[in-house]
Tab-separated table of C-alpha atoms in Angstrom:
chain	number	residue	atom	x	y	z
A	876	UNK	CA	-23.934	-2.255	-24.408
A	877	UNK	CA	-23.694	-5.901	-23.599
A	878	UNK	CA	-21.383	-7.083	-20.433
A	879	UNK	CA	-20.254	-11.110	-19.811
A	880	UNK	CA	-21.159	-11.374	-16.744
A	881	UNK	CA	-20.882	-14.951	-15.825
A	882	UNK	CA	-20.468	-18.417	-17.591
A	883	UNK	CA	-21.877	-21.455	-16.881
A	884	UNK	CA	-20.456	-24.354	-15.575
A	885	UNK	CA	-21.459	-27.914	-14.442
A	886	UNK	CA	-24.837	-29.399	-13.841
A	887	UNK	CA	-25.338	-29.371	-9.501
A	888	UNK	CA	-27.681	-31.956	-7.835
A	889	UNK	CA	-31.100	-32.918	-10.232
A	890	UNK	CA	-33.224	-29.819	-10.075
A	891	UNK	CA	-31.515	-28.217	-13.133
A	892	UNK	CA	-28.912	-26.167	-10.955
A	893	UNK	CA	-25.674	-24.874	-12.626
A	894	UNK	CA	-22.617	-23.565	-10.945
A	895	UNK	CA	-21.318	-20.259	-12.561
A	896	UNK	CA	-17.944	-18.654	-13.015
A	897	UNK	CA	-18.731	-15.031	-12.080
A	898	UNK	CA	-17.574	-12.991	-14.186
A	899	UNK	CA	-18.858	-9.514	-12.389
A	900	UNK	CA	-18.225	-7.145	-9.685
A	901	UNK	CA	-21.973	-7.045	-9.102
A	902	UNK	CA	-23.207	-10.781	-8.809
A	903	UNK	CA	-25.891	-8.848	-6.754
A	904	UNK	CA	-26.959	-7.224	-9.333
A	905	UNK	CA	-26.943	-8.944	-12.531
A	906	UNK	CA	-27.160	-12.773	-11.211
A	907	UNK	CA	-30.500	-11.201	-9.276
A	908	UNK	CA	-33.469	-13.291	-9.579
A	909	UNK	CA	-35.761	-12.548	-12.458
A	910	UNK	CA	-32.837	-10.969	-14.266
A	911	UNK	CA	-33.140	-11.778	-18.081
A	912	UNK	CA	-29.188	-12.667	-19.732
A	913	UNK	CA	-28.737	-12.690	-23.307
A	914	UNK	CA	-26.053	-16.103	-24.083
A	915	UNK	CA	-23.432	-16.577	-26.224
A	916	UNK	CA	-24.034	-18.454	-28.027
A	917	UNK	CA	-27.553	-16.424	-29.040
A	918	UNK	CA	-29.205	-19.538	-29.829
A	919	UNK	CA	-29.346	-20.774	-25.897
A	920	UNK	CA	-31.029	-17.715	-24.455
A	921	UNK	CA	-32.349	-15.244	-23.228
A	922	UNK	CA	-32.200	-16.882	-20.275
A	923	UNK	CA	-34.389	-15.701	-17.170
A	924	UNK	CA	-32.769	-16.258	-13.666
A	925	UNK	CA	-35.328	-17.939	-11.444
A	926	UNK	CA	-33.515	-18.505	-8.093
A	927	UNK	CA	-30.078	-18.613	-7.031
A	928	UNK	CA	-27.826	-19.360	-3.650
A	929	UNK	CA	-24.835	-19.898	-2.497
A	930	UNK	CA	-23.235	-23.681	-1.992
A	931	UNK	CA	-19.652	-24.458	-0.470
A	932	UNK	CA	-18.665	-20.537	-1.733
A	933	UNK	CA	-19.823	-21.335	-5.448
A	934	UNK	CA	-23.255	-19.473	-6.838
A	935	UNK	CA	-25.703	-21.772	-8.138
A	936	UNK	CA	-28.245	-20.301	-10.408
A	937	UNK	CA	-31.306	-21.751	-11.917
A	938	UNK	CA	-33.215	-21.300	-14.716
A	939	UNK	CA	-36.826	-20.434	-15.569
A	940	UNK	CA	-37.823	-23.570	-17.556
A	941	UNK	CA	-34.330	-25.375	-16.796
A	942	UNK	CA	-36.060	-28.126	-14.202
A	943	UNK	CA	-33.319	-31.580	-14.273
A	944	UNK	CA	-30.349	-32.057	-14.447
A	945	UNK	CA	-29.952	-32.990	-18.243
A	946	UNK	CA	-31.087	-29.107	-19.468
A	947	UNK	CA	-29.172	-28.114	-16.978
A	948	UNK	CA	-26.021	-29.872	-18.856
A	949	UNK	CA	-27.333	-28.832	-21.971
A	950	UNK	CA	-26.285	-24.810	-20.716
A	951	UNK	CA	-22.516	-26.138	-20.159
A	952	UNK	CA	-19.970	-23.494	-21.229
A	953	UNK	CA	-22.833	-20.825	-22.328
A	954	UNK	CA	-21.396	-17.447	-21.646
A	955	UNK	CA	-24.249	-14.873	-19.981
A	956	UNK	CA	-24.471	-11.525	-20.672
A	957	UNK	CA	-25.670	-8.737	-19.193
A	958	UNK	CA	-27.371	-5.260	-21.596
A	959	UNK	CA	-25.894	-2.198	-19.296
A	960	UNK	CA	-26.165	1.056	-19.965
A	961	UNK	CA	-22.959	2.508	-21.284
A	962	UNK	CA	-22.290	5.778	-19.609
A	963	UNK	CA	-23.082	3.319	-16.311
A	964	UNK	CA	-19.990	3.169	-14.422
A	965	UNK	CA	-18.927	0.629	-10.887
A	966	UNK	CA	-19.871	1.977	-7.884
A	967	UNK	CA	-16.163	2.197	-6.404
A	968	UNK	CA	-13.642	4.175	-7.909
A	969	UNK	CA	-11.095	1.665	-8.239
A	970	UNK	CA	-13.548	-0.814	-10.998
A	971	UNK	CA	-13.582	-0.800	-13.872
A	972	UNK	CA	-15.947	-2.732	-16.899
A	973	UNK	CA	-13.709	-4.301	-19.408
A	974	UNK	CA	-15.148	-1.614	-22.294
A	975	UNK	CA	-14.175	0.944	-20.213
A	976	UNK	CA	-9.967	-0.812	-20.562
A	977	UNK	CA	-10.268	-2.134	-24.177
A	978	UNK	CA	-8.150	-0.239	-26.116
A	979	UNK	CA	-6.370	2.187	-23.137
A	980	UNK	CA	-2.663	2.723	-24.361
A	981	UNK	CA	-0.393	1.327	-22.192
A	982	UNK	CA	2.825	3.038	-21.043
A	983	UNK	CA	5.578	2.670	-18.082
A	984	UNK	CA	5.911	5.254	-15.466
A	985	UNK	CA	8.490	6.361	-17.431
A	986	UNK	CA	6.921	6.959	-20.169
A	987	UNK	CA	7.878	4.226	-22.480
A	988	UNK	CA	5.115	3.159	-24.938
A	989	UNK	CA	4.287	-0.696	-24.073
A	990	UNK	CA	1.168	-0.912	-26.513
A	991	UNK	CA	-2.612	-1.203	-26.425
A	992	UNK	CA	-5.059	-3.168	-24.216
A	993	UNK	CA	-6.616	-5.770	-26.831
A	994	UNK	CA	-8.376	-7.634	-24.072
A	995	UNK	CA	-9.024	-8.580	-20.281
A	996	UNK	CA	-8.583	-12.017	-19.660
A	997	UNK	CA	-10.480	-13.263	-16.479
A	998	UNK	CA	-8.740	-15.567	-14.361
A	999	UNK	CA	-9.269	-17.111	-10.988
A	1000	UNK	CA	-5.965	-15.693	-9.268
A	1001	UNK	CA	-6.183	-12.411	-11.392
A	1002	UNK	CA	-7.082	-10.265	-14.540
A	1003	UNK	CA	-4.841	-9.849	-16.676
A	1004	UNK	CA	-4.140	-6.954	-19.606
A	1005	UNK	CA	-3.465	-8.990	-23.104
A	1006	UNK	CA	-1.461	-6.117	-24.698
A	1007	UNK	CA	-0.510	-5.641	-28.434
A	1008	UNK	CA	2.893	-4.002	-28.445
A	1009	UNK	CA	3.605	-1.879	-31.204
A	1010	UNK	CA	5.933	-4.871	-33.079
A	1011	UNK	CA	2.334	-6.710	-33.167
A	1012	UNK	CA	3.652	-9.251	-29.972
A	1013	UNK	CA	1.504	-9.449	-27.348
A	1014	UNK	CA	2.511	-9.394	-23.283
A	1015	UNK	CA	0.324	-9.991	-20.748
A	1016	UNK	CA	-0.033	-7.605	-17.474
A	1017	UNK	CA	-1.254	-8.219	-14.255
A	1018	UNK	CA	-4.021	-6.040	-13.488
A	1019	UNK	CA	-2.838	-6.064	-9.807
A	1020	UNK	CA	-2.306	-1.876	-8.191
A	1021	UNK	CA	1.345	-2.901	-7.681
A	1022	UNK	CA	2.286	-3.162	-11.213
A	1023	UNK	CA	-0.808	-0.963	-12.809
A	1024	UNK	CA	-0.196	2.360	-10.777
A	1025	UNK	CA	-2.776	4.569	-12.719
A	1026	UNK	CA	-5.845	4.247	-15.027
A	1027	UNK	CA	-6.559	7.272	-16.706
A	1028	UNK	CA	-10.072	7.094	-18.750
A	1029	UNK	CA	-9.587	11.070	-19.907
A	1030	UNK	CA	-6.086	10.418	-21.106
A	1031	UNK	CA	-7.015	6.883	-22.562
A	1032	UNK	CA	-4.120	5.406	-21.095
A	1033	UNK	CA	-3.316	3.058	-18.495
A	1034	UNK	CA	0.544	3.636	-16.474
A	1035	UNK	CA	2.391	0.270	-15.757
A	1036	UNK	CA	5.687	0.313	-13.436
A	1037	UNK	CA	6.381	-3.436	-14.252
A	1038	UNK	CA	9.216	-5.492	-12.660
A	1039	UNK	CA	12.326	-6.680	-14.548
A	1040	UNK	CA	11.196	-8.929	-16.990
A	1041	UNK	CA	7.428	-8.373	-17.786
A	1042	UNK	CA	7.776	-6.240	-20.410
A	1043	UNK	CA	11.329	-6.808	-21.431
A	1044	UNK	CA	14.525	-9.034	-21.187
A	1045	UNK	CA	16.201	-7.497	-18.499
A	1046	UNK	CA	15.198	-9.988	-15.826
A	1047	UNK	CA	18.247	-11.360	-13.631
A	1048	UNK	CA	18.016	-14.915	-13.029
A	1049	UNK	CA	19.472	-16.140	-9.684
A	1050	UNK	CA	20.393	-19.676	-9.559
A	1051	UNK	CA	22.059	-21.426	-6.371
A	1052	UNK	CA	24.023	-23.702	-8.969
A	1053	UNK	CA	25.330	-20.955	-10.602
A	1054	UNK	CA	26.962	-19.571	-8.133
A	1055	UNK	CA	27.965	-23.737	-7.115
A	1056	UNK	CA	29.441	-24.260	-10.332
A	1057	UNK	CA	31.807	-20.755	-10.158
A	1058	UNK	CA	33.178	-21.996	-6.682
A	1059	UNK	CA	34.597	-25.061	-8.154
A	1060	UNK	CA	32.772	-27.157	-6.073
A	1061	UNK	CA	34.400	-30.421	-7.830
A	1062	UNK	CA	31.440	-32.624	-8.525
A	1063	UNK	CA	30.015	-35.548	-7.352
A	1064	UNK	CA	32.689	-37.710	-4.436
């Protein structure tokens, strides 16, 4: 099974270093040196990881054969992947791999059905569930433990106690001229 594990960014310095967007748990393990990343698209890769380090809290990787700075622009946007064996699971009980979500139902602690996970969208602050509700609509869902309480690979299903509003239209919203505007307060002087 393949995994994106990272995508490349911009072109660092002349040697052909790239900053990546990790997209992985396990940087460790599948940004090692030597590792060998199929690319999407196909047609850039495999690509072989020669070195890589760490510069102002961004991993820079670099390639076998990638040597200046204009192949290293050439790899811009080029999504890595990673071939991992599918009954591998994370090491901590509280990962997951993005296969291992796809297609969990979704439903509130309640019970209510909410809909399907359709995909995991990666982004700096956050994941995030994209969810197809039944009606064909999609809402998006913080993958964050205070709103998804429970993943449950048996039962296929993931439990959601989301906060007025997420999932429906039952959010309050407080305004301070609201409550202005009901004490008469007369307008401009």
């Amino acid at each position: 099974m393949q995994l994106v594990v990272a995508r490349i960014g911009r072109a660092h310095g002349i040697k052909g270093e790239v900053t990546v967007e990790v997209r992985t748990d396990e940087p460790e393990l599948r940004l090692a040196p030597g590792a060998v990343l199929l690319t999407e698209p196909a047609s850039a890769g495999p690509l072989t990881i020669e070195n890589g380090r760490v510069h102002s809290g961004r991993l820079l990787l670099r390639f076998e054969g990638v040597s200046d700075r204009n192949g290293a622009e050439a790899l811009r946007n080029i999504l890595l992947i990673a071939e991992v064996d599918p009954d591998e699971v994370p090491e901590d009980e509280d990962e997951y791999y993005d296969h291992q979500l796809i297609d969990l139902d979704v439903v509130t602690v309640d019970g209510e059905e909410v809909g399907r996970i359709t995909e995991i969208s990666h982004l700096p602050s956050q994941d995030l569930f994209v969810v197809e509700r039944p009606d064909g609509s999609e809402v998006l869902i913080p993958f964050v433990s205070e709103i998804v309480t429970e993943i449950d690979l048996e039962e296929q299903r993931a439990v959601i106690d989301p906060p007025p509003g997420l999932i429906d239209d039952r959010a309050e919203i407080a305004s301070s001229r609201d409550s202005e505007d009901s004490e008469g307060s007369g307008g401009a002087v």
